[in-house]
mmCIF file of C-alpha atoms in Angstrom:
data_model
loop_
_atom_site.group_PDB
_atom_site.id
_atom_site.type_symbol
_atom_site.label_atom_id
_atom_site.label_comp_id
_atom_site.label_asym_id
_atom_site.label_seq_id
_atom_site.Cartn_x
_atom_site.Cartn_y
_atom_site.Cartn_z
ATOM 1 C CA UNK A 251 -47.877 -79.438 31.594
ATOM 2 C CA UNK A 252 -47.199 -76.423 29.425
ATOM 3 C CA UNK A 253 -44.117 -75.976 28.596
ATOM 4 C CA UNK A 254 -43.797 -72.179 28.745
ATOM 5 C CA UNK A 255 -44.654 -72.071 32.152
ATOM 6 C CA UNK A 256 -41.424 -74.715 32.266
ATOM 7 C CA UNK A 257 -39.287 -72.308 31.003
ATOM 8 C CA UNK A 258 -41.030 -69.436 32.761
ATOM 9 C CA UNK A 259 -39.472 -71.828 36.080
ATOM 10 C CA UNK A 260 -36.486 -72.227 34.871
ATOM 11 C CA UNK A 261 -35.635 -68.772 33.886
ATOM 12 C CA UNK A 262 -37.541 -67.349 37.197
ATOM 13 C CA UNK A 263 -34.991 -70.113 38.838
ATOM 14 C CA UNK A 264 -31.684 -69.070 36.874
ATOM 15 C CA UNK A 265 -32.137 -65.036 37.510
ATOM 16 C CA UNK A 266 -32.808 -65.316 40.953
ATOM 17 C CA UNK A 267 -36.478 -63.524 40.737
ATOM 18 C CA UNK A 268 -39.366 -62.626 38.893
ATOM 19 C CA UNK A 269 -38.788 -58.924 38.141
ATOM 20 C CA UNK A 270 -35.206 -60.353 36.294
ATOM 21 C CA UNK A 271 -36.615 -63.361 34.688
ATOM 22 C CA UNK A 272 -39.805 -61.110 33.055
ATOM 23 C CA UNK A 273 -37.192 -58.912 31.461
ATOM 24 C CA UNK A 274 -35.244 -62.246 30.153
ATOM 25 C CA UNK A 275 -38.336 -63.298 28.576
ATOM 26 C CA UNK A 276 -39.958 -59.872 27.579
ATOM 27 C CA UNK A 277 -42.954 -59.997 29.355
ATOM 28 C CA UNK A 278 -44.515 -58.808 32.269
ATOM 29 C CA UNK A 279 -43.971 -59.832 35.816
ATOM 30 C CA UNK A 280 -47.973 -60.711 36.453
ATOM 31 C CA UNK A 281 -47.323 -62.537 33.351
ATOM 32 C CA UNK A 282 -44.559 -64.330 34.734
ATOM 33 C CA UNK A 283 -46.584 -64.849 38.374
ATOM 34 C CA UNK A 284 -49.420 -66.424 36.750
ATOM 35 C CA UNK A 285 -46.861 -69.153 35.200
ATOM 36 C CA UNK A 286 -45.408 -70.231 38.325
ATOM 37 C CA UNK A 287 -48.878 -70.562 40.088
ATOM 38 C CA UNK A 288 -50.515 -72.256 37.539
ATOM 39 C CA UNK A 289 -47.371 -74.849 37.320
ATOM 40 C CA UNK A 290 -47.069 -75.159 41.033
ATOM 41 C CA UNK A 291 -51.381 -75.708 41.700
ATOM 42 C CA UNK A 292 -50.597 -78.764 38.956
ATOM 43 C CA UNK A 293 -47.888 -80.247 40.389
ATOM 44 C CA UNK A 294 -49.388 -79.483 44.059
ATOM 45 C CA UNK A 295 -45.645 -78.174 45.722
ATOM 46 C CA UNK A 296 -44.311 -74.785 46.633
ATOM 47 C CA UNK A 297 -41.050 -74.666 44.008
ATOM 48 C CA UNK A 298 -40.234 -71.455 44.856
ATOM 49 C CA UNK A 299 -40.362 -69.060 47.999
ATOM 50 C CA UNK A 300 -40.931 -65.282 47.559
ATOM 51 C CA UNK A 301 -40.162 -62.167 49.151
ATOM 52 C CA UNK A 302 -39.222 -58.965 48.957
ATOM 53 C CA UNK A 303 -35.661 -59.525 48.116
ATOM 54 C CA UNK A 304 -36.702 -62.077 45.405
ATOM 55 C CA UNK A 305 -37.730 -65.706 44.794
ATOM 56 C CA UNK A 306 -35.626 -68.268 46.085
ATOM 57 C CA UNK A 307 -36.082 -71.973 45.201
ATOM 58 C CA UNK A 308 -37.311 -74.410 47.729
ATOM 59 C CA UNK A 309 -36.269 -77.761 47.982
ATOM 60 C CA UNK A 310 -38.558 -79.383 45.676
ATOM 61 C CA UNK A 311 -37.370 -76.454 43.567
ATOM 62 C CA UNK A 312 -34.276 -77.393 43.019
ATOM 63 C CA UNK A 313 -34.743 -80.909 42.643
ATOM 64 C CA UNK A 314 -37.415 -79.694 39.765
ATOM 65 C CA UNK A 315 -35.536 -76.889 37.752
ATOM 66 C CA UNK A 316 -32.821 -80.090 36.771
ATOM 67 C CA UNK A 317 -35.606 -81.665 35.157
ATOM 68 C CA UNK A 318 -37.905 -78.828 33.877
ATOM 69 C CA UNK A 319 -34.272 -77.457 32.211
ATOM 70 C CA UNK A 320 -33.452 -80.711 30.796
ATOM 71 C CA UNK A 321 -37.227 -80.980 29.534
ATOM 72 C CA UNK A 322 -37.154 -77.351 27.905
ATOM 73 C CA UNK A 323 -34.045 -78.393 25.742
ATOM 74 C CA UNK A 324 -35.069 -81.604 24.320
ATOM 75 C CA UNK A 325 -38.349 -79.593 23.265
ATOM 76 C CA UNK A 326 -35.858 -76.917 22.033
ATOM 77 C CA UNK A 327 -34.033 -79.754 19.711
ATOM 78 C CA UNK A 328 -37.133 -81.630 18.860
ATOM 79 C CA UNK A 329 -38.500 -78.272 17.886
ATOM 80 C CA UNK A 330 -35.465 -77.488 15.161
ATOM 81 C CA UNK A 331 -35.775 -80.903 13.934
ATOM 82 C CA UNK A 332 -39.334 -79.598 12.259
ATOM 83 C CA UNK A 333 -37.998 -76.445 10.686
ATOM 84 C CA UNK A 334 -37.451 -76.523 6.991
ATOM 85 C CA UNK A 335 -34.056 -77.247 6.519
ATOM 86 C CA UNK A 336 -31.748 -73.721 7.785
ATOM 87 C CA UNK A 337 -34.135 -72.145 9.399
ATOM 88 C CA UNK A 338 -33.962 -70.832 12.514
ATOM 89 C CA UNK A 339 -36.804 -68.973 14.921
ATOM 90 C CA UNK A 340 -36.979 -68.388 18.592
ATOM 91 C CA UNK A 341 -34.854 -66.304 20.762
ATOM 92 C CA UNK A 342 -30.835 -66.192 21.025
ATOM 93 C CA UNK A 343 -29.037 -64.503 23.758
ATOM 94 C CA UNK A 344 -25.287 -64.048 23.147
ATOM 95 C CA UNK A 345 -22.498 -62.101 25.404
ATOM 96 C CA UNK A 346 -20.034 -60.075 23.667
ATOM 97 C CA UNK A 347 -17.217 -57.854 24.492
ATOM 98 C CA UNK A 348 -17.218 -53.929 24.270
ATOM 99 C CA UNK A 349 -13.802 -54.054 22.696
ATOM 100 C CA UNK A 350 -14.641 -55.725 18.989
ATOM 101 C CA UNK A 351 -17.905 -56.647 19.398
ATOM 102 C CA UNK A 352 -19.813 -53.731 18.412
ATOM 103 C CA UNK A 353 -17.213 -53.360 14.903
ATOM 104 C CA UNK A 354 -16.653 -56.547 14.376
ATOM 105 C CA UNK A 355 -19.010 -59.142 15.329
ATOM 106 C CA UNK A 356 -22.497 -56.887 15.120
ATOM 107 C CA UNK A 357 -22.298 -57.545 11.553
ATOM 108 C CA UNK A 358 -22.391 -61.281 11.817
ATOM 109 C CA UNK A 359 -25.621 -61.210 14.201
ATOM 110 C CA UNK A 360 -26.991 -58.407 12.102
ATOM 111 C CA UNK A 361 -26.187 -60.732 9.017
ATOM 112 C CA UNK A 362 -27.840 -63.742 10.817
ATOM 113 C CA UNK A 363 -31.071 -61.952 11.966
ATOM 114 C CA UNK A 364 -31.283 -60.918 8.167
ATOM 115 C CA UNK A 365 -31.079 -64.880 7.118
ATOM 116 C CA UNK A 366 -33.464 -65.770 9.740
ATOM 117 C CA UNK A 367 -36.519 -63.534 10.007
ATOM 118 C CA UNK A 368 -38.026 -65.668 12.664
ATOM 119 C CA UNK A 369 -34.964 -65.440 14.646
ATOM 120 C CA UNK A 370 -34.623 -62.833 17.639
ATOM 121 C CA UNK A 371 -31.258 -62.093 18.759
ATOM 122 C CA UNK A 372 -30.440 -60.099 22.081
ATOM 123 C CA UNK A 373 -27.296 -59.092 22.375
ATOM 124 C CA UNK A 374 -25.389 -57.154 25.120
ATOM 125 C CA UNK A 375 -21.765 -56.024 25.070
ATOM 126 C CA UNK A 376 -19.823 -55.848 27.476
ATOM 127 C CA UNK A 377 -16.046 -56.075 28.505
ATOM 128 C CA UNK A 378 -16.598 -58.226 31.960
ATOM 129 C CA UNK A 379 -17.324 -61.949 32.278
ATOM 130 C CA UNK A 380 -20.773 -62.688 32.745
ATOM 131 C CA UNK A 381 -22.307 -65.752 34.318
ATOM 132 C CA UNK A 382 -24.012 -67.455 31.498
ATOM 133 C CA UNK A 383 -26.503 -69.582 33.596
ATOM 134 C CA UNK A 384 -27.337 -67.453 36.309
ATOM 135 C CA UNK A 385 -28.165 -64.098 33.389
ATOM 136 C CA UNK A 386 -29.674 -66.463 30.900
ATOM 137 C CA UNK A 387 -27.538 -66.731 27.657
ATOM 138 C CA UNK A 388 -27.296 -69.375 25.123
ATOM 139 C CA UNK A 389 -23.670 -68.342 24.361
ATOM 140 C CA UNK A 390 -20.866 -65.739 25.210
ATOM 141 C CA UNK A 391 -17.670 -64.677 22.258
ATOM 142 C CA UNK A 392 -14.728 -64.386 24.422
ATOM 143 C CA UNK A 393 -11.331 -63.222 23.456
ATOM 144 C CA UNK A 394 -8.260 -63.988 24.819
ATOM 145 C CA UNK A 395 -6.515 -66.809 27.112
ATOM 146 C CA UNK A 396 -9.619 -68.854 28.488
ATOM 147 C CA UNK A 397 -9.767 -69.101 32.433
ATOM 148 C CA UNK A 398 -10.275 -72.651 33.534
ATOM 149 C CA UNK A 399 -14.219 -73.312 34.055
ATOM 150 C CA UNK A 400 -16.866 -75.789 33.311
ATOM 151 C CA UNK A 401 -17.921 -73.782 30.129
ATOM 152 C CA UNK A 402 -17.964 -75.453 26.711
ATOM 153 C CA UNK A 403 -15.897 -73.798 24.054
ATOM 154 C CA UNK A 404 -15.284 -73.427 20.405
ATOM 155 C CA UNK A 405 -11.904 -71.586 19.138
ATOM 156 C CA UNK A 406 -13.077 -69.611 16.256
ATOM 157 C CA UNK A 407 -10.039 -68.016 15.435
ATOM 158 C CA UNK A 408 -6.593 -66.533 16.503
ATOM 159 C CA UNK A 409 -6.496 -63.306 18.219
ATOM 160 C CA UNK A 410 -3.105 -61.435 17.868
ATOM 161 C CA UNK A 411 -1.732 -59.051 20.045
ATOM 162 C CA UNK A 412 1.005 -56.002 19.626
ATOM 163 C CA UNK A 413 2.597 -53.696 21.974
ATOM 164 C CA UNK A 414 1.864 -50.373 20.320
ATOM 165 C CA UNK A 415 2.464 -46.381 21.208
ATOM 166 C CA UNK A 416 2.443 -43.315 19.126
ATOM 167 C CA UNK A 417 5.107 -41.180 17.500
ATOM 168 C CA UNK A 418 4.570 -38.362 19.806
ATOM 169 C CA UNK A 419 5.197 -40.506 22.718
ATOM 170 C CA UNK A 420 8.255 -42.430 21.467
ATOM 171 C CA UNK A 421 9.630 -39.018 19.994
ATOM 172 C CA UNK A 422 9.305 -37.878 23.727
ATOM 173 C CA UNK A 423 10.152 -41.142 25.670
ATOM 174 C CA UNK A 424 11.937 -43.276 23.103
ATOM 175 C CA UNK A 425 10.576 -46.636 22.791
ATOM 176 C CA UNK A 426 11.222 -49.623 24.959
ATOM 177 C CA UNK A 427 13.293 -52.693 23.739
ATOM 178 C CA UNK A 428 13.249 -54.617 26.676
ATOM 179 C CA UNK A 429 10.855 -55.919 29.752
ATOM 180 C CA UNK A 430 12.954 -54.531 32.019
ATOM 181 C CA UNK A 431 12.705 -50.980 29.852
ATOM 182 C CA UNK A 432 9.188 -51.395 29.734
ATOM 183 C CA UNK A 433 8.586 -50.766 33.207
ATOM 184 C CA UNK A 434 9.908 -47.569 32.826
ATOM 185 C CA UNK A 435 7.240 -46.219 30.649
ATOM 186 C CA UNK A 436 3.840 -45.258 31.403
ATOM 187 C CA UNK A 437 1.194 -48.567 30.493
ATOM 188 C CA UNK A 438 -2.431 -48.154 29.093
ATOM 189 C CA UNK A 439 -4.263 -50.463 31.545
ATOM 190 C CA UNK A 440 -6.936 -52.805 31.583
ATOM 191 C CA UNK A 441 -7.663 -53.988 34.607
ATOM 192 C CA UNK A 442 -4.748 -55.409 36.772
ATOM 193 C CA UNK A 443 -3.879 -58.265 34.373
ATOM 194 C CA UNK A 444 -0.293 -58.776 33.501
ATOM 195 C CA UNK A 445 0.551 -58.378 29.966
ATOM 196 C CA UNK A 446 2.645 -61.669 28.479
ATOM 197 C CA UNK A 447 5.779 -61.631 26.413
ATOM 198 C CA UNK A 448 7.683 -63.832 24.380
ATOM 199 C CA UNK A 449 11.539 -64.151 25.133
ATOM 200 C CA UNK A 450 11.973 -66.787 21.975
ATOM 201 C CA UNK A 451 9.697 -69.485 23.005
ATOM 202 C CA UNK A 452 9.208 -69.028 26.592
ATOM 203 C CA UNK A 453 6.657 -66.382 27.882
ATOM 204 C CA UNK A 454 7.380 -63.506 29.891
ATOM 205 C CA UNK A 455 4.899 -61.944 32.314
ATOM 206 C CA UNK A 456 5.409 -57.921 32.839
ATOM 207 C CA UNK A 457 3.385 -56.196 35.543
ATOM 208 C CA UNK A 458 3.611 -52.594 33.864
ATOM 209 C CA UNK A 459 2.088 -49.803 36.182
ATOM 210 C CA UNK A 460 0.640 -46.470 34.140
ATOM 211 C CA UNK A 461 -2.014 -43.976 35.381
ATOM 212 C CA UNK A 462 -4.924 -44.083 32.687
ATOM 213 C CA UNK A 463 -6.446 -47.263 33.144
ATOM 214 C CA UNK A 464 -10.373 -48.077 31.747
ATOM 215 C CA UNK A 465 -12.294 -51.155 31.366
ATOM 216 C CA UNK A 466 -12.398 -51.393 27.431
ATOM 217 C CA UNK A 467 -9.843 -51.333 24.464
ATOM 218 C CA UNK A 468 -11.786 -48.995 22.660
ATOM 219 C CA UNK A 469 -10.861 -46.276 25.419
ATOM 220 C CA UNK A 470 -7.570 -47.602 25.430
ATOM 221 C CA UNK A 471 -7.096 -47.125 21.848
ATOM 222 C CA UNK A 472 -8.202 -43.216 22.291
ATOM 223 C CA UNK A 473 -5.471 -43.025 25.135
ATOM 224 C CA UNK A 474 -2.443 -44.282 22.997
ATOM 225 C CA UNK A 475 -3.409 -42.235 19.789
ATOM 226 C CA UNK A 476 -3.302 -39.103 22.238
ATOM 227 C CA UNK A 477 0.376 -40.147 23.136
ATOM 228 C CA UNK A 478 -0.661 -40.802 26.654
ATOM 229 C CA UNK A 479 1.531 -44.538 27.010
ATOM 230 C CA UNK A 480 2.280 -48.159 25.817
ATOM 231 C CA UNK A 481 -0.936 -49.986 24.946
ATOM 232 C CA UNK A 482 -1.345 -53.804 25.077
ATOM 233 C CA UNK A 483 -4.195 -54.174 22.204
ATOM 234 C CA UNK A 484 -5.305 -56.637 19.750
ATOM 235 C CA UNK A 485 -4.256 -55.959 15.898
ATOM 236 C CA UNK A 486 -7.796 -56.338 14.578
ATOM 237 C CA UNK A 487 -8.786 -53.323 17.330
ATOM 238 C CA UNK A 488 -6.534 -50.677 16.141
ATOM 239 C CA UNK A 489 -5.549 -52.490 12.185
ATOM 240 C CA UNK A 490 -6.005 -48.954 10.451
ATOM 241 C CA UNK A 491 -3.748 -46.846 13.034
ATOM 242 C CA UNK A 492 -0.877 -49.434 12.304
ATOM 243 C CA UNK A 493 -1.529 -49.239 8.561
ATOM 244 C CA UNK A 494 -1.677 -45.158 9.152
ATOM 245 C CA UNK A 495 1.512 -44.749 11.204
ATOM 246 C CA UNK A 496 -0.594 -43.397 13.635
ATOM 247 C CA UNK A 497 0.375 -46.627 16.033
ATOM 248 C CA UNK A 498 3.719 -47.822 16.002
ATOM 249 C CA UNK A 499 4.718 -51.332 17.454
ATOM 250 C CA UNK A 500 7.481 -51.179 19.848
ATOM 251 C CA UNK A 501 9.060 -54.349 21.682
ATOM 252 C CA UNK A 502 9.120 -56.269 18.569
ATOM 253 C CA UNK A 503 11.624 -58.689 19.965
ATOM 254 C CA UNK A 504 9.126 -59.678 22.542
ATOM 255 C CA UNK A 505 5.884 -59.891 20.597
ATOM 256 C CA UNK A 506 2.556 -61.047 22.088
ATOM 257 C CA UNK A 507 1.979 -64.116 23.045
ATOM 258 C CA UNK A 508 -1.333 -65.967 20.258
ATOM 259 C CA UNK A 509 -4.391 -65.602 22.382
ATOM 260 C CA UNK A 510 -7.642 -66.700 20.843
ATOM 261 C CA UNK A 511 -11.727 -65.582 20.326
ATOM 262 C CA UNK A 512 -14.256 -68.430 21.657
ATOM 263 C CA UNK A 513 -18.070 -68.816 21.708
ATOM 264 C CA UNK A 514 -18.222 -70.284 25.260
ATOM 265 C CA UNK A 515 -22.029 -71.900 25.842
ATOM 266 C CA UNK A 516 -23.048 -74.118 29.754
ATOM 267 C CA UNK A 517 -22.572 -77.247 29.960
ATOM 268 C CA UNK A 518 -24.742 -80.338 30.011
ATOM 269 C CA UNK A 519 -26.762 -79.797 26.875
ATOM 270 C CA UNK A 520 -26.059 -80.195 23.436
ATOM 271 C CA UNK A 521 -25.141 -76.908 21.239
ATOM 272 C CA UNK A 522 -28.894 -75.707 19.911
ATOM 273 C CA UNK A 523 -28.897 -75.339 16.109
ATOM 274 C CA UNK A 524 -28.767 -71.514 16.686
ATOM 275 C CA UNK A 525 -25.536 -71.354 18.647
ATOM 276 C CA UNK A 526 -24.315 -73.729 16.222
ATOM 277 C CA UNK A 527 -25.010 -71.647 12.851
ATOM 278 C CA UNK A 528 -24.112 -68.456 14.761
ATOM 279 C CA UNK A 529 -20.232 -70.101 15.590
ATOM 280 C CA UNK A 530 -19.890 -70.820 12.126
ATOM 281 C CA UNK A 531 -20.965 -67.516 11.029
ATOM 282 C CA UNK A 532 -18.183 -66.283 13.042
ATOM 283 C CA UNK A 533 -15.699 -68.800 12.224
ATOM 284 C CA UNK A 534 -15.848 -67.751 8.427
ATOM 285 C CA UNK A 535 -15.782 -64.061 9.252
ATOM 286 C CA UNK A 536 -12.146 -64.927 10.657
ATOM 287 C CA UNK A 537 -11.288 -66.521 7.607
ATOM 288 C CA UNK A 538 -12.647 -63.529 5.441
ATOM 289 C CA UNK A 539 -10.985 -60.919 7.432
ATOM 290 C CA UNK A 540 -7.237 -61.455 7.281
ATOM 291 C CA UNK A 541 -6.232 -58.623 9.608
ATOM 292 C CA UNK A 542 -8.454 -60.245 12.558
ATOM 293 C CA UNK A 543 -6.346 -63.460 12.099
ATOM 294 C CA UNK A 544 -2.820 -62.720 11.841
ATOM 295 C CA UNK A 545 -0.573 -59.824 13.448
ATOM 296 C CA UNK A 546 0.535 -58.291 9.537
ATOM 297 C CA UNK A 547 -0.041 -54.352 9.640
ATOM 298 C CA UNK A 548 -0.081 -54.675 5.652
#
């Protein structure tokens, strides 16, 4: 049984068709088609049916794509246990967010693709939460407070937050001291969240309401240096406007609560050797960048 056209299952399985599961695996869909024939005529069972709208597993599909999965990443770790000692080759799909990734964690893949020539890594950024399974990735970097889920994770450093707005608008609305003051003043938004406070060593949530809202801290950024509200950002996103002047924090007596940045990987397998070097890649460029890890403007 070869054990691409496993994979080529279990991928075709996981995306929910062929068309999604040839562009996982950069190939073509007849490609792809002649895989799943070829394993099905061998094992004599339909594993998955097709139609227009996609392929959907069949019964003895899903009973299989357990065991073809499973099978796929004990050749996966038996494979790594061959390579000279550090090397890495094969294909690794991360997750990243919009906000930070593109600054500050690019250069850590971009540093481990240049370690590992044999190595291809796929990256996509994005600010919403993906479903690792069902698109495919080996691993997502999340930031923040961690919703409950079956997802294995790894803290790889602290992410600090500040409340932050510039001179223009605090010359024209004065800055906020309190919560209750807070919701006076026009928010930055992301989303619908509510932001979190600390009143000593209890936390606060404020539901501020503002009228720019996007879906990225970059844009958010853009929107408080044009004096447009109160932003609700991470230090190592906007580290050179506080060191400028050109962001000022404001509700220092209530700063933000210590969230924290996580590669998140599915569960039920071991961590590959790839996700493994790529989380301690990341975990010393938290050490070796002091303004990702701690919420001093200096």
């Amino acid at each position: 049984m070869d054990i691409e056209e496993l994979r080529t299952f279990v991928e075709v399985a996981d995306a929910g068709g062929i068309s999604p599961a040839a562009l996982r695996l950069g190939v073509s869909k007849s490609i792809v088609s002649r895989r799943l024939f070829r394993l099905e005529e061998e094992l004599g069972v339909q594993l998955l049916a097709r139609s227009t709208r996609g392929a959907a597993l069949t019964e003895a599909g899903v009973t299989f794509r357990d065991y073809a999965a499973r099978v796929c990443a004990e050749i996966e770790a038996a494979k790594e246990t061959l390579l000279p000692a550090g090397d890495l080759r094969g294909r690794l799909r991360v997750a990243a967010p919009l906000s930070f990734g593109p600054t500050h964690l690019a250069p850590v893949l971009a540093e481990m693709a240049r370690r590992h020539p044999e190595l291809h890594i796929h990256t996509s950024y994005s600010d919403q939460v993906v479903d690792l399974i069902a698109e495919g990735y080996d691993c997502a970097i999340r930031l923040g407070h961690l919703a409950d889920s079956n997802l294995l994770a790894r803290c790889i450093g602290p992410i600090h937050g500040i409340v932050v707005a510039s001179p223009d608008y605090i010359k024209a609305h004065g800055s906020p001291e309190t919560p209750d003051e807070l919701l006076s003043h026009e928010a930055l938004m992301q989303g619908t969240d509510p932001w979190q406070l600390m009143d000593g060593d209890k936390i606060l949530t404020v539901r501020p309401q503002g009228r720019f809202k996007a879906d990225n801290g970059t844009a958010l950024v853009a929107a408080a240096l044009a004096g447009l509200g109160i932003a609700y950002l991470p230090t190592g996103l906007i580290h050179e406007h506080l060191v400028t002047g050109a962001l000022i924090p404001v509700m220092t007596r209530h700063p933000v609560p210590v969230a924290g940045a996580y590669v998140v990987r599915p569960p039920g397998q071991q961590a590959t050797r790839k996700v493994r070097v790529l989380t301690e890649m990341l975990i010393e460029c938290f050490k070796q960048a002091p303004y990702l890890a701690t919420p001093s403007v200096a």
